[in-house]
Structures are given as structure tokens and as C-alpha cells.
Coordinates of C-alpha atoms and ligand atoms in Angstrom, one line a residue:
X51 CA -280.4 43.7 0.8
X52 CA -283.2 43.9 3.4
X53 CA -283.0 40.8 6.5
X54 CA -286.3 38.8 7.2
X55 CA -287.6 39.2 11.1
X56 CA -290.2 36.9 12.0
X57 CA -291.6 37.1 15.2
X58 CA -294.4 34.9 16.6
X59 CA -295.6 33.7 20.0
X60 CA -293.7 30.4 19.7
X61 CA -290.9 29.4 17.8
X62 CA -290.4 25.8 16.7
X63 CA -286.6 25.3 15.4
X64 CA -286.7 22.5 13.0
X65 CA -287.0 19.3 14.5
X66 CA -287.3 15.9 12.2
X67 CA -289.4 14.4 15.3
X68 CA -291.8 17.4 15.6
X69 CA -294.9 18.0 13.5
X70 CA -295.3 21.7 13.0
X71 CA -298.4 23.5 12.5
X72 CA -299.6 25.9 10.1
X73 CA -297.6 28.8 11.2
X74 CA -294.4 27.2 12.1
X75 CA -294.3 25.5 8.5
X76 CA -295.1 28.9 6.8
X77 CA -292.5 31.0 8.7
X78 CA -290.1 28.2 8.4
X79 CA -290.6 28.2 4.6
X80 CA -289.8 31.9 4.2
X81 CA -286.7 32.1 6.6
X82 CA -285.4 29.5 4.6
X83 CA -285.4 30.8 1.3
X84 CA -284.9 34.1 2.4
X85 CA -282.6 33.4 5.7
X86 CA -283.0 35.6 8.1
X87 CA -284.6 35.7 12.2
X88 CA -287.0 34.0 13.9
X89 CA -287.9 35.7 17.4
X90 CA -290.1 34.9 19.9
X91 CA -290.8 32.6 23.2
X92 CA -288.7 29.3 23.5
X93 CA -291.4 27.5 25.9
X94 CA -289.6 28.3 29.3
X95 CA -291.1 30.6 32.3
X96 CA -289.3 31.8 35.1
X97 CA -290.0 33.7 37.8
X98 CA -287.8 36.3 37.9
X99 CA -287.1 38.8 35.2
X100 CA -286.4 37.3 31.8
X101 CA -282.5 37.8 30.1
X102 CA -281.7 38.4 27.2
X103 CA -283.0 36.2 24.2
X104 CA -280.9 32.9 23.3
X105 CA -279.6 32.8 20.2
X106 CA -279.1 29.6 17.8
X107 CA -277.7 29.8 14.0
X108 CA -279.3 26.6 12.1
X109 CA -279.0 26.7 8.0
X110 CA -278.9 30.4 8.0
X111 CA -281.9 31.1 9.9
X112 CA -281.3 32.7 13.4
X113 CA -283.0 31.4 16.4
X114 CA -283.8 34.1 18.9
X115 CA -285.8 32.5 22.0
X116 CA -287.2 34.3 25.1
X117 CA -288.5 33.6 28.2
X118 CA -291.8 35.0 29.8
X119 CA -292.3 35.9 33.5
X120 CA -294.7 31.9 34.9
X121 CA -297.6 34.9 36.2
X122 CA -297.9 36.7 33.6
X123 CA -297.6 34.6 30.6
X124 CA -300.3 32.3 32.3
X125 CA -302.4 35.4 32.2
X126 CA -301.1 36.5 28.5
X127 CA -301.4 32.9 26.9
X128 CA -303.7 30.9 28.4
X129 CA -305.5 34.0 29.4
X130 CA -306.1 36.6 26.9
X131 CA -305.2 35.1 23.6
X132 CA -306.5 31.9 24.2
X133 CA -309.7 32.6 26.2
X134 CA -310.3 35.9 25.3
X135 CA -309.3 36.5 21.4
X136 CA -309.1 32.8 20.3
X137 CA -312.8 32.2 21.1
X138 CA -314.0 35.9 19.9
X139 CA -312.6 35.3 16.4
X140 CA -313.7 32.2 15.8
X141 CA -317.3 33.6 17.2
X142 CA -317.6 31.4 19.9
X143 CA -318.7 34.2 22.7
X144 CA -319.9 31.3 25.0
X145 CA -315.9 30.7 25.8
X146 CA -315.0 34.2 26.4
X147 CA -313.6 35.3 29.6
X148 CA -312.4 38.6 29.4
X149 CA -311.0 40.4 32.2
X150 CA -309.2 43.4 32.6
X151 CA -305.8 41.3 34.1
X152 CA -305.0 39.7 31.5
X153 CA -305.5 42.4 29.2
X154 CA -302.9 44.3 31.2
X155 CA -300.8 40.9 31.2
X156 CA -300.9 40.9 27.2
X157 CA -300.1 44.2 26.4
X158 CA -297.1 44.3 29.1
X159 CA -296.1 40.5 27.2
X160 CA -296.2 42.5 23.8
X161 CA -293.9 45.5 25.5
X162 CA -291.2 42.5 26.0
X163 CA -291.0 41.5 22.8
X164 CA -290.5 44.5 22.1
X165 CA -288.2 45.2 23.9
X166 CA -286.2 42.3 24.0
X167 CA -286.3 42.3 19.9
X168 CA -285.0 45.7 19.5
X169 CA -281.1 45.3 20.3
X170 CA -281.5 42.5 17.4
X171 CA -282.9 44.6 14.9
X172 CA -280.7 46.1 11.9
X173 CA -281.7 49.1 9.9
X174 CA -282.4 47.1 6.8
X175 CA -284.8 44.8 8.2
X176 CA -288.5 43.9 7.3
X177 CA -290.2 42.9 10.8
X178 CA -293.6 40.4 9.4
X179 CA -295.5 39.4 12.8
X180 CA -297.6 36.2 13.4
X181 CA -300.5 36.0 14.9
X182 CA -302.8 37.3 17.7
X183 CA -301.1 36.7 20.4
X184 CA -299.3 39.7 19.3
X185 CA -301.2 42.1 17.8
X186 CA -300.0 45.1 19.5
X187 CA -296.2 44.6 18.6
X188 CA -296.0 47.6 16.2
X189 CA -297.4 49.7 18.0
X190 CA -295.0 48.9 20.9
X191 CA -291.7 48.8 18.7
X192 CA -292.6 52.1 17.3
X193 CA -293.0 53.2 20.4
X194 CA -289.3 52.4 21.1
X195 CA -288.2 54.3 17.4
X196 CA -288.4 51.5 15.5
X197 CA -288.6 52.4 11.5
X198 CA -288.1 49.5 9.6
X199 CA -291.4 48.5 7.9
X200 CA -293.5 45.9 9.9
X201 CA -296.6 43.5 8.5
X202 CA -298.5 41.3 10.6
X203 CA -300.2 38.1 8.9
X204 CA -303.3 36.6 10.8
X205 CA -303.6 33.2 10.7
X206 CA -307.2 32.8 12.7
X207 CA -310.6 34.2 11.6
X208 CA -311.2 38.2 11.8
X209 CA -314.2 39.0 13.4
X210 CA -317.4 41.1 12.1
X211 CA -317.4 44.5 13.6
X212 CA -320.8 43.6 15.4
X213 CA -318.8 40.5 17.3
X214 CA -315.6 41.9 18.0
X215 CA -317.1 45.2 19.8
X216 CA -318.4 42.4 22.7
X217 CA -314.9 42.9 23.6
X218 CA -313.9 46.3 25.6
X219 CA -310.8 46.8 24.2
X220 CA -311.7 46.7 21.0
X221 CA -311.2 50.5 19.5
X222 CA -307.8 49.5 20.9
X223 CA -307.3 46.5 19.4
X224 CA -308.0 48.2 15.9
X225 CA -306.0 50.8 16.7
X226 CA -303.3 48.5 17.4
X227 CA -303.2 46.8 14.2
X228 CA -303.5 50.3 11.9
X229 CA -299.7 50.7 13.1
X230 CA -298.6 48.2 11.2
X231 CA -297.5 48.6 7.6
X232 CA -299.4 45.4 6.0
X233 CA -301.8 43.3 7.4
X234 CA -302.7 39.6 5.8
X235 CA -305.7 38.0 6.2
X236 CA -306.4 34.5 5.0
X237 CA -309.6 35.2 3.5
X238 CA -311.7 38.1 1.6
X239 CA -314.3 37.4 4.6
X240 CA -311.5 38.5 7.2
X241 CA -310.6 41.5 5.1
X242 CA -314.5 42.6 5.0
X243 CA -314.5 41.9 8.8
X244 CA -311.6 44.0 9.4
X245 CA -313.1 46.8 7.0
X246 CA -316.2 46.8 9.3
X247 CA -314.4 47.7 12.1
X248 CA -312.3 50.0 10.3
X249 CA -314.9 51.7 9.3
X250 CA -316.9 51.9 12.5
X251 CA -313.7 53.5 14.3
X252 CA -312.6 56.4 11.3
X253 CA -315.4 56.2 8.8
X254 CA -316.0 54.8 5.7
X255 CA -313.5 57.7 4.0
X256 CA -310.5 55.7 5.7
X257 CA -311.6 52.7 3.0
X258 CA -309.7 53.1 -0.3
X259 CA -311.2 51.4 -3.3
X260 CA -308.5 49.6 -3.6
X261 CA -309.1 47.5 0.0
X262 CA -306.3 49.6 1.7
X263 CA -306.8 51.5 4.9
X264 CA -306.1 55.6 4.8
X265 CA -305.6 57.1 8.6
X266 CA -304.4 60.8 8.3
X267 CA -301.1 60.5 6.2
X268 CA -300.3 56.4 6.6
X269 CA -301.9 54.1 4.4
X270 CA -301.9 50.0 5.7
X271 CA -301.8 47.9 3.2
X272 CA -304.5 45.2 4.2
X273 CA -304.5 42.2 2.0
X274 CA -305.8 38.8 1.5
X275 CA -303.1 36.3 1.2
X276 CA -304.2 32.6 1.9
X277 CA -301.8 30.7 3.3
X278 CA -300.8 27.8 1.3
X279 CA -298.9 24.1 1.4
X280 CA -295.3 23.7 0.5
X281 CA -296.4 21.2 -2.6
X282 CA -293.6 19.1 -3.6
X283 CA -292.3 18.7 -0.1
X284 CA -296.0 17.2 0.6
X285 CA -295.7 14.9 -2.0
X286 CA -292.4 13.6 -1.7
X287 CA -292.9 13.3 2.2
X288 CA -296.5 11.5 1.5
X289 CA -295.0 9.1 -0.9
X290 CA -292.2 8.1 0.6
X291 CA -294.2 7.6 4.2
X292 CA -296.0 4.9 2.8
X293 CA -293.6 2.3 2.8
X294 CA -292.3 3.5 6.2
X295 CA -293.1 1.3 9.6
X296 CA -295.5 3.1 10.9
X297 CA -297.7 4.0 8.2
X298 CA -297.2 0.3 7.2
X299 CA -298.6 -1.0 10.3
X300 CA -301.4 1.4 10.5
X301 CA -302.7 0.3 6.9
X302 CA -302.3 -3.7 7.5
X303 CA -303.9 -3.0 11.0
X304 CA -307.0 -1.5 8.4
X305 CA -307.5 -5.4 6.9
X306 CA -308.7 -3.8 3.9
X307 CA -311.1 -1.7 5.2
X308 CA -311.7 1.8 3.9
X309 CA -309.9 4.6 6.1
X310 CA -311.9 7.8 6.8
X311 CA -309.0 10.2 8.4
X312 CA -309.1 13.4 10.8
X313 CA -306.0 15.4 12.3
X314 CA -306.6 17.9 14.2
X315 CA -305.4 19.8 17.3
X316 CA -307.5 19.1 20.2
X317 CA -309.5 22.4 19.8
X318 CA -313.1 23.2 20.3
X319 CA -313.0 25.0 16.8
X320 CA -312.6 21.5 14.8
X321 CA -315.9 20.6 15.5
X322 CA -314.7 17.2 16.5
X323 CA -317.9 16.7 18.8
X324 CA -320.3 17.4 15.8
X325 CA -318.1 15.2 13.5
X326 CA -318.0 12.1 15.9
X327 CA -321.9 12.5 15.8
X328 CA -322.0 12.8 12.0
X329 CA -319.8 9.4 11.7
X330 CA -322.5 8.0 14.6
X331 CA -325.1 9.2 11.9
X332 CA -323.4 7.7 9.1
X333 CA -323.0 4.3 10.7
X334 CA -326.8 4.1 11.8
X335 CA -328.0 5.7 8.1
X336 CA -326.0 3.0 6.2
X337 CA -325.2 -0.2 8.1
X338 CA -323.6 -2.0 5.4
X339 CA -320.6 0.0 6.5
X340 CA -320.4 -1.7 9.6
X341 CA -317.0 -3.3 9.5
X342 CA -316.0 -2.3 6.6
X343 CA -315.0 1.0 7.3
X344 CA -312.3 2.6 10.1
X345 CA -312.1 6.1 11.3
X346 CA -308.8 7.1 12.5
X347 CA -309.3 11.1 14.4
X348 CA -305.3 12.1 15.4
X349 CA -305.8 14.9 18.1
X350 CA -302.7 16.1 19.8
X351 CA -303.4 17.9 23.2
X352 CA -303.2 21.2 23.1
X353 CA -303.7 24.0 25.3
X354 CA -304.4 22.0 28.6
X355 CA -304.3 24.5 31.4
X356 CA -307.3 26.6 29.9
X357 CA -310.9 25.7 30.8
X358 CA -312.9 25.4 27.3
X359 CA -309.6 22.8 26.3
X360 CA -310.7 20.7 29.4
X361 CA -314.2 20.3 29.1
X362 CA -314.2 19.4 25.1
X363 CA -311.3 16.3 25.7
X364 CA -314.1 15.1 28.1
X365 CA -316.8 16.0 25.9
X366 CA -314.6 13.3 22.8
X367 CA -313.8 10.7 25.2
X368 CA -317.4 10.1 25.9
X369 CA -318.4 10.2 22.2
X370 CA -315.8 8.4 21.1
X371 CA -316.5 5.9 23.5
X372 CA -320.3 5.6 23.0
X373 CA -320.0 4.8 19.6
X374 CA -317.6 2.3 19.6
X375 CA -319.8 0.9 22.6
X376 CA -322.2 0.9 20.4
X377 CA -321.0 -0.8 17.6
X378 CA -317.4 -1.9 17.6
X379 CA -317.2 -5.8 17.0
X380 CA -314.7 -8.1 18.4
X381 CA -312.5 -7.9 15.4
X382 CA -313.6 -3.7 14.8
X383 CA -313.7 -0.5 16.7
X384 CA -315.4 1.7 14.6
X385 CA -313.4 5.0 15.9
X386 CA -309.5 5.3 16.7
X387 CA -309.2 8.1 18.5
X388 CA -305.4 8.9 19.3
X389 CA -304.4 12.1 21.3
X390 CA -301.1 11.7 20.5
X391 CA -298.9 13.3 17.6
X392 CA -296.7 12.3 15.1
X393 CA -293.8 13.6 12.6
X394 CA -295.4 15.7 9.5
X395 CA -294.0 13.3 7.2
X396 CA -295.8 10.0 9.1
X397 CA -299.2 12.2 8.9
X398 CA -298.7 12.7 5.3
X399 CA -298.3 9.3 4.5
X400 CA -301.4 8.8 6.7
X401 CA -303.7 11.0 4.9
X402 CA -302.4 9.5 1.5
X403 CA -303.8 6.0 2.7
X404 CA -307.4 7.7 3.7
X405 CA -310.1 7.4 1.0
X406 CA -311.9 10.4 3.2
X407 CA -310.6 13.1 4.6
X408 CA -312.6 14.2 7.2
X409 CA -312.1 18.0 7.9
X410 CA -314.9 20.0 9.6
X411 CA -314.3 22.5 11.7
X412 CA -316.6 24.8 13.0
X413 CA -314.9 28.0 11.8
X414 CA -311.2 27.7 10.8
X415 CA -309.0 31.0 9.3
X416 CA -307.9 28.6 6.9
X417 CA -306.9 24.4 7.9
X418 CA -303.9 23.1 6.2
X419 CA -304.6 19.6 6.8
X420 CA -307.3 20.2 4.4
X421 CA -304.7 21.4 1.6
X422 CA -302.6 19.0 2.5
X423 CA -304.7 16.1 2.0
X424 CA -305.3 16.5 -1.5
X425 CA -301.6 17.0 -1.9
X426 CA -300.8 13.9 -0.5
X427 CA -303.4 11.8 -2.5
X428 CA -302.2 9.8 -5.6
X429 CA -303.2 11.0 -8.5
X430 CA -304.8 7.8 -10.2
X431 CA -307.1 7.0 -7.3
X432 CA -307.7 9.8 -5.0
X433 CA -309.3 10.1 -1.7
X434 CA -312.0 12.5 -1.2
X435 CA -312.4 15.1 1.1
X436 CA -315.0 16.5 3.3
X437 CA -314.8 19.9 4.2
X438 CA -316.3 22.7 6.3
X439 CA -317.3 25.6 4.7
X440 CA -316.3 27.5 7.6
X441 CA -313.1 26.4 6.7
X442 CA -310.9 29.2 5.1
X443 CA -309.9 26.8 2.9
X444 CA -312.8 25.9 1.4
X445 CA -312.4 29.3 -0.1
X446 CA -310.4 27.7 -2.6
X447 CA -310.9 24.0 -2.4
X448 CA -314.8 24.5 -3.8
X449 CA -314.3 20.6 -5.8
X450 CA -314.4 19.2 -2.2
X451 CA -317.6 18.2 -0.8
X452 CA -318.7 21.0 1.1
X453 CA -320.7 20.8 4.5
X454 CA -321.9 22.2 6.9
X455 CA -320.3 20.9 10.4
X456 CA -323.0 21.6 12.9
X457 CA -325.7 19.6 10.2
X458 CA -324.7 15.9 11.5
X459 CA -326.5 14.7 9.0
X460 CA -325.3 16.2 5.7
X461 CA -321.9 15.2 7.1
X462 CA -322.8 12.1 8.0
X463 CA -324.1 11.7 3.8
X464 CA -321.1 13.0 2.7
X465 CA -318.6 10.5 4.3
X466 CA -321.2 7.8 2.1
X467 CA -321.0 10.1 -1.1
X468 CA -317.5 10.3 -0.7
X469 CA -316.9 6.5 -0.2
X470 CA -319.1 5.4 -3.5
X471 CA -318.1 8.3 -5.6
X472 CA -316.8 7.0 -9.0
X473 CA -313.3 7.1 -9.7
X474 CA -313.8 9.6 -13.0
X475 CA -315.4 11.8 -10.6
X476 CA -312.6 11.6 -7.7
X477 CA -309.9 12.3 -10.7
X478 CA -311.9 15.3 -11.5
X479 CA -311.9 17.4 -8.0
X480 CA -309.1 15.9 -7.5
X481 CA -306.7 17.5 -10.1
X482 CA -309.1 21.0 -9.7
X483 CA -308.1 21.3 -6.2
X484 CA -304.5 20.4 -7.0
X485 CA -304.4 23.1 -9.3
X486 CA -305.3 25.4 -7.4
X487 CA -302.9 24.1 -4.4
X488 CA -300.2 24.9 -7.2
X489 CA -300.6 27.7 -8.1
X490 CA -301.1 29.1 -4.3
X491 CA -298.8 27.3 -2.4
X492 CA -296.2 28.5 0.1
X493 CA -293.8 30.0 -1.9
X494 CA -296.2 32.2 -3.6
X495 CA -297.8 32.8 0.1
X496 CA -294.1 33.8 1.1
X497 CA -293.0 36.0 -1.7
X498 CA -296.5 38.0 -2.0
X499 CA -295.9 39.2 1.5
X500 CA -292.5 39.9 1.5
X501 CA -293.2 42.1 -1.7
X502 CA -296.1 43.9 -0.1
X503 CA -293.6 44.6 2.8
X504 CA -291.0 45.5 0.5
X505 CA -293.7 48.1 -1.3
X506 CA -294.6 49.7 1.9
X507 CA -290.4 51.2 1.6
X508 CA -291.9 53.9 -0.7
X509 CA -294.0 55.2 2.1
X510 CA -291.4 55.3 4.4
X511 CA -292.2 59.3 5.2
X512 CA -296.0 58.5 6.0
X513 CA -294.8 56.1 8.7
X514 CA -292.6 58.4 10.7
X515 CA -295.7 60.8 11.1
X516 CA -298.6 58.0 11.2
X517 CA -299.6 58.3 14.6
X518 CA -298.9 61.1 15.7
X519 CA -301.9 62.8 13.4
X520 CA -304.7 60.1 15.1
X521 CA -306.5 62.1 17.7
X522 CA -309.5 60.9 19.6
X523 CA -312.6 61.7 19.2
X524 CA -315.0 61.1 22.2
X525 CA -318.6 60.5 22.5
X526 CA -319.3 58.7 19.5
X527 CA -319.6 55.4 18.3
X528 CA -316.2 56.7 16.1
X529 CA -314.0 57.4 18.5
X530 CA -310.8 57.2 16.5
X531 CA -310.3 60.2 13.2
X532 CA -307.7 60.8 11.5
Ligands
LIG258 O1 -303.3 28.7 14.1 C1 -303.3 29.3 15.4 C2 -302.2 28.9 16.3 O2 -302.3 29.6 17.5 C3 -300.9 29.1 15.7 O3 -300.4 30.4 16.0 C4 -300.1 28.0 16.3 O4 -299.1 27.5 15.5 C5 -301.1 26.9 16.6 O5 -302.3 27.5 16.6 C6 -300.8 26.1 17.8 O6 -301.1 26.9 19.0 P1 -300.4 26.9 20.4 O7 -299.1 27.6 20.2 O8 -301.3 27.7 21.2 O9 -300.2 25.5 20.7

């Protein structure tokens, strides 16, 4: 019997107060059918050398935490992944700040992990990575023998071969990911962007027909595997948050207005700019709204000590406040703008008291708040919900009403389509989405993964001799052959 490893940036131990994101409900969700260990940093820096992890049992899941050295995780975190890779895949070049630092700073964070996750590891274990901040992982526990079979799932946007070549190290970066054995992306648009750079580094020979990568001997399974919502535990959370204080007080406090909901974390990527100007447009386009409808934007901080994360909190105070200068009443403020956070469960029942969800972000690798509005809506009178297509997730949820977030104005029309659509026609996307959400949801994410990893057993050979056969190849635009 094989053990689970998961190993991400940060590791969120279950908390009933905390409101996980994407990637802490999706690892959480497969330790716990699978048990098994969670590794990675427990949100503490020193200044000295780190010890060894910490280690906390919790309903069969193992807790492994870390710490990371104040200099260089400040160069790692905030640094590279955030203000180098974030903004690159999600094609915002005008927030890129690469330098050559906090390169260095990432790579030596990624030698860590590795290091300190290697006493930990048994020989039956499948190793299954998270996220960016931690690409090079493989390559660095292979580096150190390790055997077992390793995937990495991305939960951001992969970028186009033409955008991620802006960044110097990206052969590297490529490179990097071909040591693992699978490699999940959240969309057939991500898999075609990784393909491009695959085959700009080794040719188009190293693309099977089959989507799967062929360098020398190995082959990397790369996949699409969207990430889905855990489905009942949506519900049941949604439904029984309604009667619950808080979600109690926030519908009375509505006076029987309709809601119009957005959660998000603070992030330049949600667009939230572009949607307070759409909800600006909608007001002015249709006035007999005024009054009679509230929109409630939750945006927990996030990220504070980088630049871009400064700038756009700014940026929504002054939009926020402009509108509701604009046109709140003495009995109405037309936006709530809250940058605090609340449980999961409390922003379930939220979204099920919404008539519109509002989710537009200006590139996305997939949004769960998206899936799990439509989850928490009751069947008999469902809300609507505005989406991005730049959203992942609108991949799938194509019965939502689709917009485009920098086109103020076609948002701005669909939050009035959405709040006079009949209730035949809300039924109808409704229970298409849902569908889908069913068939796709967590567990499915979970076990698809965890087979492919499983799969990757039968080539065991081909991954003892993997690198070794990549050579370089310089002065040309190729540099990397098999
Ligand atoms: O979705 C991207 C992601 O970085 C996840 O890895 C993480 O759960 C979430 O955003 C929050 O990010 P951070 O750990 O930087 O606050």
C-alpha cells in the first residue's frame, strides 16, 4: 500500500475558524480519504538555520511544518513566486520584477524542502506537489536519490511559450518541471501552453499524440485535471449556514433587497477594480436599481508586503468609496466592501443568500468560489452567476453568463440580465452547471491524480535514467534535446 505526500508552500491544518482556499481544501480532501502527509512551511521565519520539521498527527493525516530562513523566504515568497511567477502566469508582465536574487533565493528554498522532506519519506510513497512556488522540487529530491514517483498539480494559469520566455530562466523552469512524473493542469489551455514551451525547448517529436511529454527514455504524464468542489459538504455547509447568526444578520441587514455577492482574495487577478466600475456602470445604466439592490465584495488581505498587493487595496478603497459617495442614501450604501474573512461554512451560506454571483477575474487557473456558488444555491430558486471567461472555470460552467471582465459594460448588463432572468431559465443553467459540478467534483479531482501517479509505477526504469540522457544543446532557440 503506497502513503500520500503532499507538499505545498503553506500548510493549513484544519481549523473550524479558518476559511481555506482552493488548494488547502483540495489537498485536505485527498489526505483525508487517503491519509497520509502534508509537508511544507508552517508560517514562521527565523533567522538562523531552520530544524527539523514539526510534526502533528490529526485524523490520520500527518502534519509536517517547516520553517524558512526571514531573508530568504522574503526573497522566495514575496519575491519570486509572487512577483515574478504569479504575475507572468496570469500575463500581467506590467507586475513583473524579476531579478536574479530571488531566483537564487527560490531555488535554494526548493533545495530545503528537499532536504528537510527526505528523512520523512518511505519507499512506498507517491510525492504529488502544489503549486509554483515549488516547481523545482523534483528535480531537487532527485537530486538527493529520491525514486518514489512525484506529480506536481498547478493550480494557476500556464503561460504561452511566447510570454513565459520574458522570463530568463525559463528553459530552466521547463526543464524543472519534465522531472516530474505527472504534471496537472487545470485547463486544456494550460496544457497547450505548456506544449508550446515543450516544444520550443526539445521539438515537436517530444509531443506524443496522446498529450504526454517524451524526453530521451522518460515520458511525463501531463494532464488536464480541473479541480473541483467537495459537493455535498458545500451543500450541507450552505444550508445549514443560513439559519446561523451571522448569515442571519447579514440577510435582515439586506431589508429585502437583492444581494449581488463577490469573495475574493485581495488580488490584482480578480479584477475587482474593473468589476467595481461595471457595478458603477450598472447603477448609472439602470437607476431603478437604486436601493433596491446591495453588493457585498468579501476580500481578505492577502500578500501585503509585496508592491502590486499595495497599490490595488488603494486602487478599491477609492472606487469603493466613489461610488458609494456617489450614490449611497441615508438608509443604502450601494457597495459593502469587507477586507476581512470568514469561516468556509459562513461564506457558503453567504453565497446561498446572493441572487448574483459576481465572479470576474481577469485570468484565474480555475476560481472555486465560482463552483461553489452554484453548489450552494437552492435548487427551486437559484441565484445566477456571472463569470469571467478568463476564469478556468468557466471551462465547464458555460450555463453561466459569460463576460468579459475588462468590458465594464457587458458586466455591468449582465448583473441586470441576471437579476430579471425568469425563474424557468435560472432552474435551467442552474441544474446544467450542477451537473457538471457532480460529476467533477473533488473526489474525482483526487482519485484521477493519484491513479495517474500510481500509473507512472510501470515506468519506474525510465525514471532512474531520465536525466541523465538530456544534454544541452547550445546556440539555438532549442537548447534542451533529448
Ligand atoms: O491559488 C494560488 C495560491 O497561491 C494557492 O497556492 C494558495 O492557497 C492561495 O493562492 C493563497 O496564497 P498565499 O499562500 O500566497 O496566501
Amino acid at each position: 500500500m503506497s502513503r500520500l505526500v503532499c507538499v505545498s508552500n503553506r500548510i493549513s491544518p484544519p481549523r473550524k475558524s479558518a476559511a481555506p482556499g482552493g488548494l488547502a481544501v483540495g489537498i485536505l480532501s485527498a489526505l483525508k480519504r487517503t491519509g497520509g502527509l502534508w509537508f511544507g512551511w508552517g508560517g514562521e521565519t527565523v533567522e538562523a538555520e531552520p530544524g527539523d520539521p514539526d510534526i502533528h498527527i490529526r485524523d490520520g493525516v500527518s502534519y509536517a511544518t517547516i520553517e524558512l530562513r526571514k531573508k530568504e523566504f522574503d526573497l522566495y515568497y514575496n519575491g519570486y513566486a509572487n512577483e515574478v511567477l504569479w504575475p507572468l502566469f496570469h500575463y500581467f508582465l506590467k507586475g513583473m520584477r524579476y531579478s536574479a536574487e530571488q531566483h537564487d533565493a527560490y531555488q535554494s528554498v526548493n533545495r530545503t524542502f528537499a532536504k528537510k522532506l527526505l528523512p520523512l519519506l518511505e519507499a512506498n510513497d507517491h510525492v504529488w506537489v502544489h503549486d509554483y512556488h515549488l516547481i523545482p522540487l523534483a528535480r531537487r529530491l532527485r537530486e538527493l536519490g529520491v525514486r518514489q514517483p512525484i506529480g506536481f498539480f498547478l493550480h494557476i494559469p500556464f503561460p504561452n511559450i511566447e510570454m513565459l520566455r520574458v522570463l530568463p530562466t525559463y528553459a530552466e523552469l521547463l526543464r524543472d518541471l519534465t522531472c516530474y512524473d505527472v504534471i496537472g493542469f487545470q485547463t486544456h489551455n494550460d496544457l497547450r501552453a505548456f506544449h508550446s514551451g515543450i516544444e520550443h525547448l526539445f521539438g515537436v517529436e517530444a509531443i506524443r499524440p496522446d498529450g504526454r511529454v517524451k524526453i530521451g527514455e522518460r515520458v511525463v504524464h501531463a494532464e488536464v485535471f480541473p479541480i473541483g468542489v467537495d459537493v455535498d459538504g458545500v451543500r450541507e455547509e450552505a444550508v445549514q449556514a443560513t439559519s446561523s447568526d451571522v448569515v442571519r444578520r447579514m440577510t435582515d441587514s439586506l431589508m429585502g433587497r437583492d444581494l449581488v455577492m463577490g469573495v475574493d482574495r485581495l488580488d490584482y487577478s480578480k479584477g475587482l477594480v474593473e468589476r467595481f466600475s461595471a457595478y458603477q456602470y450598472f447603477l448609472e445604466t439602470h437607476p431603478e436599481n437604486l436601493g433596491r439592490v446591495t453588493y457585498i465584495q468579501i476580500a481578505p488581505l492577502s500578500r501585503t508586503d509585496v508592491r502590486a498587493y499595495k497599490e490595488i487595496r488603494q486602487s478599491l478603497e477609492q472606487a469603493a468609496g466613489r461610488t458609494n459617495g456617489r450614490f449611497a442614501d441615508t438608509d443604502w450604501t450601494p457597495i459593502r466592501y469587507l477586507n476581512r474573512n470568514f469561516p468556509h461554512a459562513t461564506l457558503m451560506g453567504f453565497l446561498r443568500a446572493a441572487q448574483v454571483g459576481l465572479v470576474t477575474p481577469l485570468r484565474d487557473g480555475m476560481n472555486l468560489v465560482a463552483k461553489e456558488f452554484v453548489v450552494a444555491q437552492d435548487d427551486n430558486d437559484p441565484g445566477v452567476l456571472v463569470l469571467s471567461n478568463l476564469a478556468g472555470a468557466a471551462r465547464e460552467l458555460s450555463s453561466a453568463l459569460l463576460v468579459n471582465p475588462y468590458d465594464s459594460r457587458a458586466v455591468g448588463h449582465a448583473i441586470q440580465a441576471a437579476l430579471s432572468m425568469s425563474l424557468d431559465e435560472r432552474r435551467e443553467r442552474h441544474a446544467a452547471m450542477l451537473q457538471v459540478l457532480k460529476r467533477n467534483d473533488i473526489i474525482t479531482w483526487t482519485r484521477r491524480f493519484i491513479e495517474a501517479l500510481a500509473e507512472t509505477q510501470r515506468d519506474a526504469p525510465a525514471r532512474e535514467i531520465g536525466e541523465s540522457r538530456m544534454r544541452v544543446v547550445r546556440n539555438s532557440p532549442q537548447h534542451y534535446r533529448a
